mmCIF file of C-alpha atoms in Angstrom:
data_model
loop_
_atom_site.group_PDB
_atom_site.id
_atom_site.type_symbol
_atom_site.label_atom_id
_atom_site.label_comp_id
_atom_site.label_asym_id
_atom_site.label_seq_id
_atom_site.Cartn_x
_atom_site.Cartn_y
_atom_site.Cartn_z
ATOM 1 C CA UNK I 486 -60.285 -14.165 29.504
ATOM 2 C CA UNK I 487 -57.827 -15.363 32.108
ATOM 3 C CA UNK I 488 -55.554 -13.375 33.428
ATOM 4 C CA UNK I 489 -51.988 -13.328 32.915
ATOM 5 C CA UNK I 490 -51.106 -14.097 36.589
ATOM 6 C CA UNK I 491 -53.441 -16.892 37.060
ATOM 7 C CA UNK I 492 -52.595 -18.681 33.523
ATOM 8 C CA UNK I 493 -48.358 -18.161 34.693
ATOM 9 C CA UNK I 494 -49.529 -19.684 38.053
ATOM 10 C CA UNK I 495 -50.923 -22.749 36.054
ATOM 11 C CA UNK I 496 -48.105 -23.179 33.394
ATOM 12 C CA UNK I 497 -45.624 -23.359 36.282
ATOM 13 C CA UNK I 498 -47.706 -26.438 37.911
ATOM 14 C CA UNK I 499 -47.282 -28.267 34.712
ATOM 15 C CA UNK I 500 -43.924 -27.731 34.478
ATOM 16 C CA UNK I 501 -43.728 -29.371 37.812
ATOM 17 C CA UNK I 502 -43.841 -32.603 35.294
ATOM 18 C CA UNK I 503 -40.569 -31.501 34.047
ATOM 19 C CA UNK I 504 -37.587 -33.649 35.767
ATOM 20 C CA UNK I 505 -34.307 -34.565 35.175
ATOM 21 C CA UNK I 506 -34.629 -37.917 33.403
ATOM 22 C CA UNK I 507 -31.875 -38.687 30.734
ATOM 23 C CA UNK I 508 -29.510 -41.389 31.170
ATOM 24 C CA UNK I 509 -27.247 -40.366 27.903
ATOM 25 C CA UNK I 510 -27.085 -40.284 24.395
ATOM 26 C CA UNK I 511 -28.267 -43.549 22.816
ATOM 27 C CA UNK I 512 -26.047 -44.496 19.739
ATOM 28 C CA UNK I 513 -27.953 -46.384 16.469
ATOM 29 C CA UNK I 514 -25.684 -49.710 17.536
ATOM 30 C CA UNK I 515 -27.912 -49.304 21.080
ATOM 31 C CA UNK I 516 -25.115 -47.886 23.243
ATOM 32 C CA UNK I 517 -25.904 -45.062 25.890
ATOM 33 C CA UNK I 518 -23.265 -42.589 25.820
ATOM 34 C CA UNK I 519 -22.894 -40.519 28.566
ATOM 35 C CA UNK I 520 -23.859 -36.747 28.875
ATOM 36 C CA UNK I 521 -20.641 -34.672 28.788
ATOM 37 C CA UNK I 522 -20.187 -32.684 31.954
ATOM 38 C CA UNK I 523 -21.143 -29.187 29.930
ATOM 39 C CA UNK I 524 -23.869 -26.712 31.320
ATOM 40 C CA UNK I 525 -25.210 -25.363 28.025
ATOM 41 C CA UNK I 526 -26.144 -29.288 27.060
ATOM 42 C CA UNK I 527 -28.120 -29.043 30.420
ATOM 43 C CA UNK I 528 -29.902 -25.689 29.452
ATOM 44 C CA UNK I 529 -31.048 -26.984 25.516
ATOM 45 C CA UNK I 530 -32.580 -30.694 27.318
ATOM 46 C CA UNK I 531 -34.126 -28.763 29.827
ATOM 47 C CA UNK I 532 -35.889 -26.518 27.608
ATOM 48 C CA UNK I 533 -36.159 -29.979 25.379
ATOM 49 C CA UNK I 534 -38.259 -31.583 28.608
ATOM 50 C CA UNK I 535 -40.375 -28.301 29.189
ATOM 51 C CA UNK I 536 -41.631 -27.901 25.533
ATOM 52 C CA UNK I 537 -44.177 -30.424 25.499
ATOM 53 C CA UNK I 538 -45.519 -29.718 28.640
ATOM 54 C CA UNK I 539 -45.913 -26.119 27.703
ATOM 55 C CA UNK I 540 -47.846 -27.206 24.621
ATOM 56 C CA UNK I 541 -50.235 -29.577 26.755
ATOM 57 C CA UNK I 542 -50.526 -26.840 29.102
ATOM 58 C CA UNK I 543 -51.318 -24.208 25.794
ATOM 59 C CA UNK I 544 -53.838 -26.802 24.722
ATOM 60 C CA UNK I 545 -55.607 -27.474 27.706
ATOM 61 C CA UNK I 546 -56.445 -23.471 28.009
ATOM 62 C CA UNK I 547 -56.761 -23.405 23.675
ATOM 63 C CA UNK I 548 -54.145 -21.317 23.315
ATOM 64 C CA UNK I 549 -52.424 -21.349 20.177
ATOM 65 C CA UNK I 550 -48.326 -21.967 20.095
ATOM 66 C CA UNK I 551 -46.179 -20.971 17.742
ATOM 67 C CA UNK I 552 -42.863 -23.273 18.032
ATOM 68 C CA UNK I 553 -39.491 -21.483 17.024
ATOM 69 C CA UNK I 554 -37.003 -23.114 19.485
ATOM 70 C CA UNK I 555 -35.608 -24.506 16.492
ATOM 71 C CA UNK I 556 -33.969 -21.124 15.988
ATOM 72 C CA UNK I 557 -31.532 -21.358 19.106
ATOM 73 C CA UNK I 558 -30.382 -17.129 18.526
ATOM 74 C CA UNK I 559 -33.543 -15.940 17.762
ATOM 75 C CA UNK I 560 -36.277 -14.487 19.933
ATOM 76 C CA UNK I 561 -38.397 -15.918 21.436
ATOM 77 C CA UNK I 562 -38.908 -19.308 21.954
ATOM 78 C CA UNK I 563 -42.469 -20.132 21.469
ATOM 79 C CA UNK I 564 -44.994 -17.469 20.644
ATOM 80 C CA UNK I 565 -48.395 -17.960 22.086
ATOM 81 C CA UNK I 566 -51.881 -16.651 21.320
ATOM 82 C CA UNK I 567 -55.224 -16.710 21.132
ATOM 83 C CA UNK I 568 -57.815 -19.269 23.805
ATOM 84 C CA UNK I 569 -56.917 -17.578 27.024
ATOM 85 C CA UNK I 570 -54.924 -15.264 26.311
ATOM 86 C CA UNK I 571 -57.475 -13.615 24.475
ATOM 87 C CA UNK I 572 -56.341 -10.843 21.968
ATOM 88 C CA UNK I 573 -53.034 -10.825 23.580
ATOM 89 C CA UNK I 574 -49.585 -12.144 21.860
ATOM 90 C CA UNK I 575 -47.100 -13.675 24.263
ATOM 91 C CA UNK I 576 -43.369 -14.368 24.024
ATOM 92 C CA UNK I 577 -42.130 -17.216 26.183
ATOM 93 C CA UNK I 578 -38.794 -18.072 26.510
ATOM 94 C CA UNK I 579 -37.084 -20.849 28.207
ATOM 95 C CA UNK I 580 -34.370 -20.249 30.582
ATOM 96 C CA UNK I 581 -32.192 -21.839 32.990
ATOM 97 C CA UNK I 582 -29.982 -21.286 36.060
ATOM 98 C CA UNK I 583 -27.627 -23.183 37.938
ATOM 99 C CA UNK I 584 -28.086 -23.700 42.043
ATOM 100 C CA UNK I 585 -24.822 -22.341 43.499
ATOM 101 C CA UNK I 586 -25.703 -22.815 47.162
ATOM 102 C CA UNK I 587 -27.316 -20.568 50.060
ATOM 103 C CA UNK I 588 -29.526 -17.917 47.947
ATOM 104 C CA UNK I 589 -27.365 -17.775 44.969
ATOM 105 C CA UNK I 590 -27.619 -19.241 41.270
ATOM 106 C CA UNK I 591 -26.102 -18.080 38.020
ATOM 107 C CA UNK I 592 -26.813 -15.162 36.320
ATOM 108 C CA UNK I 593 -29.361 -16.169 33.081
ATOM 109 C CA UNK I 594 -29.369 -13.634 30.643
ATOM 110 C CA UNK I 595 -32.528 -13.012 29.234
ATOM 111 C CA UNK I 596 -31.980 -11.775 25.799
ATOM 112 C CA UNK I 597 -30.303 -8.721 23.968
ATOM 113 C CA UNK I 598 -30.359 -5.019 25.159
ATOM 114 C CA UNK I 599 -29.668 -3.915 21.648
ATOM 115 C CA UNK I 600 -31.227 -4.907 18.253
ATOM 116 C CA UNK I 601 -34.975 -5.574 18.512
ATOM 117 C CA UNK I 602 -34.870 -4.978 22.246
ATOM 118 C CA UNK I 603 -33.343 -1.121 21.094
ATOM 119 C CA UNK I 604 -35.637 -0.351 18.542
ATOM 120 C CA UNK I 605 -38.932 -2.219 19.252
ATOM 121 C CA UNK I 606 -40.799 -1.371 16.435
ATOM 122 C CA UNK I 607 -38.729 -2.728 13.577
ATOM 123 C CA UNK I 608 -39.103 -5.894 12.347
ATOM 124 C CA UNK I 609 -36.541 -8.024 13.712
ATOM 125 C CA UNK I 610 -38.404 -10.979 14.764
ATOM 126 C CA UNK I 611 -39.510 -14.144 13.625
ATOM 127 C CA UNK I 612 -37.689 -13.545 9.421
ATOM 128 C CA UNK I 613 -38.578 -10.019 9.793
ATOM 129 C CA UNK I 614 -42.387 -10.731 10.707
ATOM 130 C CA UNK I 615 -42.429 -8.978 14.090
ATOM 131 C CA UNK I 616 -41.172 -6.782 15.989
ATOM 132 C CA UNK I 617 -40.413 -6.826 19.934
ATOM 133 C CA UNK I 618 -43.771 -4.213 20.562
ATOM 134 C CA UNK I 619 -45.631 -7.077 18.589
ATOM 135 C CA UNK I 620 -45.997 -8.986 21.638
ATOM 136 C CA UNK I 621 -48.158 -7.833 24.536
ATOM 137 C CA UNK I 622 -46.113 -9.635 27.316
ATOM 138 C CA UNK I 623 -42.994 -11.047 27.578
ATOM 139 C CA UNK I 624 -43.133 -14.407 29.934
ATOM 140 C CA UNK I 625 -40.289 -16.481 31.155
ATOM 141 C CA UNK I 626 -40.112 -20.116 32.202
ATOM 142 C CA UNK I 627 -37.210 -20.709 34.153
ATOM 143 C CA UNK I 628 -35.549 -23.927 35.579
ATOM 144 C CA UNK I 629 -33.059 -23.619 38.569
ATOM 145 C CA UNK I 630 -31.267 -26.631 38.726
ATOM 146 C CA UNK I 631 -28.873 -28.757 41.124
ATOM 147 C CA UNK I 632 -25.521 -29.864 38.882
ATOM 148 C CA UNK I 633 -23.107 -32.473 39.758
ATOM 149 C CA UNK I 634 -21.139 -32.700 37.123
ATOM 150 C CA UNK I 635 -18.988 -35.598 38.509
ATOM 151 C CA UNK I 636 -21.801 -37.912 38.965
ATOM 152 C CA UNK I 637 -23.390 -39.988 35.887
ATOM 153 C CA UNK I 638 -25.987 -38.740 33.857
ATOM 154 C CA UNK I 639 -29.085 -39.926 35.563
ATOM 155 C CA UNK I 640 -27.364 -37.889 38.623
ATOM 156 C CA UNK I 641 -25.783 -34.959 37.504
ATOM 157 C CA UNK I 642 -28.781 -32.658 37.618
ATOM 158 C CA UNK I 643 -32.037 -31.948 39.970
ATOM 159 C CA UNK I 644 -34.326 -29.696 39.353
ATOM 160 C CA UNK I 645 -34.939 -28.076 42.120
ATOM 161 C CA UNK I 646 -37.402 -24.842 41.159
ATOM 162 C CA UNK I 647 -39.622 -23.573 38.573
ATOM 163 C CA UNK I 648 -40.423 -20.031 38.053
ATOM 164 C CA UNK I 649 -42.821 -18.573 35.470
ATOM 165 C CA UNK I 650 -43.113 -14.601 35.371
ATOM 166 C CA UNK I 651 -43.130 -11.662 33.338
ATOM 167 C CA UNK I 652 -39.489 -10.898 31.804
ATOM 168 C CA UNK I 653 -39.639 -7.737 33.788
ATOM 169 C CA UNK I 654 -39.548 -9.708 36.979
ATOM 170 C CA UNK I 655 -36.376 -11.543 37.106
ATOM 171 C CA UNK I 656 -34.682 -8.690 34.972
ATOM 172 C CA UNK I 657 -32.074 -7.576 37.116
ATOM 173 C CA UNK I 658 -29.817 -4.116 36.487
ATOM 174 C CA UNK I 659 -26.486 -5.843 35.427
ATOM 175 C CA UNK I 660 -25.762 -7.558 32.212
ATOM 176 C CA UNK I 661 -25.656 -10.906 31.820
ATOM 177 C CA UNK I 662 -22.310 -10.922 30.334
ATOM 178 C CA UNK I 663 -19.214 -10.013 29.722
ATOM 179 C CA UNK I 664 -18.796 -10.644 25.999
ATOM 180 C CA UNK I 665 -22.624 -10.409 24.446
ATOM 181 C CA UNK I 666 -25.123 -7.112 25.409
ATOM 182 C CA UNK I 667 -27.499 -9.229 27.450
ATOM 183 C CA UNK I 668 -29.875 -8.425 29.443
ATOM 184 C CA UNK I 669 -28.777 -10.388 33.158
ATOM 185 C CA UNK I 670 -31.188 -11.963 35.571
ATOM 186 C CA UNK I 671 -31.843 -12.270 38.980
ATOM 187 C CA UNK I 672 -29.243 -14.174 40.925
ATOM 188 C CA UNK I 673 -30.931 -14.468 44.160
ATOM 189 C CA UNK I 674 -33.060 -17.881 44.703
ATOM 190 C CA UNK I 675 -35.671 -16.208 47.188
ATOM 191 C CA UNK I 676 -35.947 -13.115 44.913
ATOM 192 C CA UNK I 677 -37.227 -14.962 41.877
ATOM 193 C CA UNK I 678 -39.608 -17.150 44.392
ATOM 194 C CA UNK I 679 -41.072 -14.419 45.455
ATOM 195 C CA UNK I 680 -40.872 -12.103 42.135
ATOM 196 C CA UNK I 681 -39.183 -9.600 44.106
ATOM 197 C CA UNK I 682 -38.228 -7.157 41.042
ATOM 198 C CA UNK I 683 -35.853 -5.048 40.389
ATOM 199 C CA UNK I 684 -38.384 -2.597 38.508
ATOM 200 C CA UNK I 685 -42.095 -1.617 39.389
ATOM 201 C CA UNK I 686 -42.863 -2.336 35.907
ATOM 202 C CA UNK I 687 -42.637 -3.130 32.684
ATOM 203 C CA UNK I 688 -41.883 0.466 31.553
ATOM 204 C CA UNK I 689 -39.430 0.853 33.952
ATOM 205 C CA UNK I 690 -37.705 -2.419 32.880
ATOM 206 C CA UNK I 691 -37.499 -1.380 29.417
ATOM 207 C CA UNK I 692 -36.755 2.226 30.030
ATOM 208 C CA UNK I 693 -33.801 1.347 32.256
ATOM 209 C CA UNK I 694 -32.278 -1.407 29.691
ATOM 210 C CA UNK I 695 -32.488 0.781 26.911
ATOM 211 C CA UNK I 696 -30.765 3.612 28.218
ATOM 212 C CA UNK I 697 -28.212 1.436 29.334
ATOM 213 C CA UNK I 698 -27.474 -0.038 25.770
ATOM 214 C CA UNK I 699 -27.111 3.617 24.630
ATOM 215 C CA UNK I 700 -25.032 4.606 27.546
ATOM 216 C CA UNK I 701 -22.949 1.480 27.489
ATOM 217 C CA UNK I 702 -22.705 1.198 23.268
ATOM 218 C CA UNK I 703 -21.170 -2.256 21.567
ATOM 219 C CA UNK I 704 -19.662 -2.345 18.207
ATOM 220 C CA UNK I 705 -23.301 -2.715 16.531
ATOM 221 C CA UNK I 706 -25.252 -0.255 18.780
ATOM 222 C CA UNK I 707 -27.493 1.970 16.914
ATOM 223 C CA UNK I 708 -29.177 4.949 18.814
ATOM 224 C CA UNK I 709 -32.799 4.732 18.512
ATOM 225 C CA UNK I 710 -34.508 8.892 18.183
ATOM 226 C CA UNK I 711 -36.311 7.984 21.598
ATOM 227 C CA UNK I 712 -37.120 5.353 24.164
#
């Protein structure tokens, strides 16, 4: 079995493959419509681009994927198992993050401190099939990108890095969000380069973010009896 490091080393060379290359919407009358200038349209084509070349990637290694991108809210977005991975069951979601200049981007978040992140061993996930201690790791592919919103489609974004890590490793300690109990990310370019984390670990990751959604309760919040 290869390990983890190694086989995120590899997926993030084949995302290299993954570039900006949409020129608009094309109509049924054969008209190209271009993209609004709106950031979350960016963030669903990107992951749209990266999909396939995580499956070729997952195929090439025999892993197994499990597609559920179709389900925008849910968690995660493709579930992957089996060939090199060995026994192990891996989340991967896809993420984005916009270049704002120097060493900064935009905050991703990187899912929900409450719910299934909260209470890890009820079945949340996937219609109530799995829970979030289901899954061995908990990967992220991220895209930091270069938007121009002024310019025409073609032009209006660059892709300018790829990152693929454990969630724990771009985890930052600040939500992600004002309005939603998200986890937030990493908002410094060289830090996610170089996977300099916020935590030592996993444990400390989850630890940290759980005791935070209790501490820091929303409307829906439901005190697990430990973490």
């Amino acid at each position: 079995m290869v390990g983890s490091e190694q086989l995120q080393v590899e997926l993030r060379k084949s995302l290299e493959s993954v570039k900006w290359n949409i020129v608009g919407s094309l109509t049924n009358d054969s008209r190209i419509i271009p993209m609004p200038p709106e950031s979350r349209i960016v963030t669903v084509l990107l992951q749209a681009l990266a999909v396939p070349e995580i499956f070729s990637w997952a195929k090439s290694h025999d892993v197994i994927t499990k597609d559920l991108v179709e389900n925008t809210r849910g968690y995660t977005d493709i579930e992957l198992s089996g060939g090199a991975l060995g026994r192990k069951l891996v989340a991967l979601d896809i993420k984005s993050a916009r270049y704002l200049g120097k060493d900064h981007v935009s905050r991703m978040t990187l899912g929900t401190y409450n719910g299934y992140f909260l209470h890890p061993n009820e079945k949340r996930l996937s219609r109530g099939m799995r829970c979030y201690n289901d899954y061995d790791e908990h990967w992220i592919a991220l895209f930091v990108y270069k938007w121009e919103p002024k310019k025409s489609t073609s032009e209006m974004v660059e892709v300018v890095e790829r990152i693929v890590a454990h969630k724990w490793q771009v985890a930052s300690r600040i939500s992600g969000s004002g309005d939603t109990a998200n986890i937030g990310g990493i908002n410094s370019l060289s830090a996610l380069r170089t996977l300099r984390s916020k935590f030592k670990d996993k444990n400390e990751f989850e630890h940290y973010w759980r005791d935070y959604a209790v501490k820091h309760p929303r409307k829906r919040t439901r005190a697990p009896k430990s973490y």
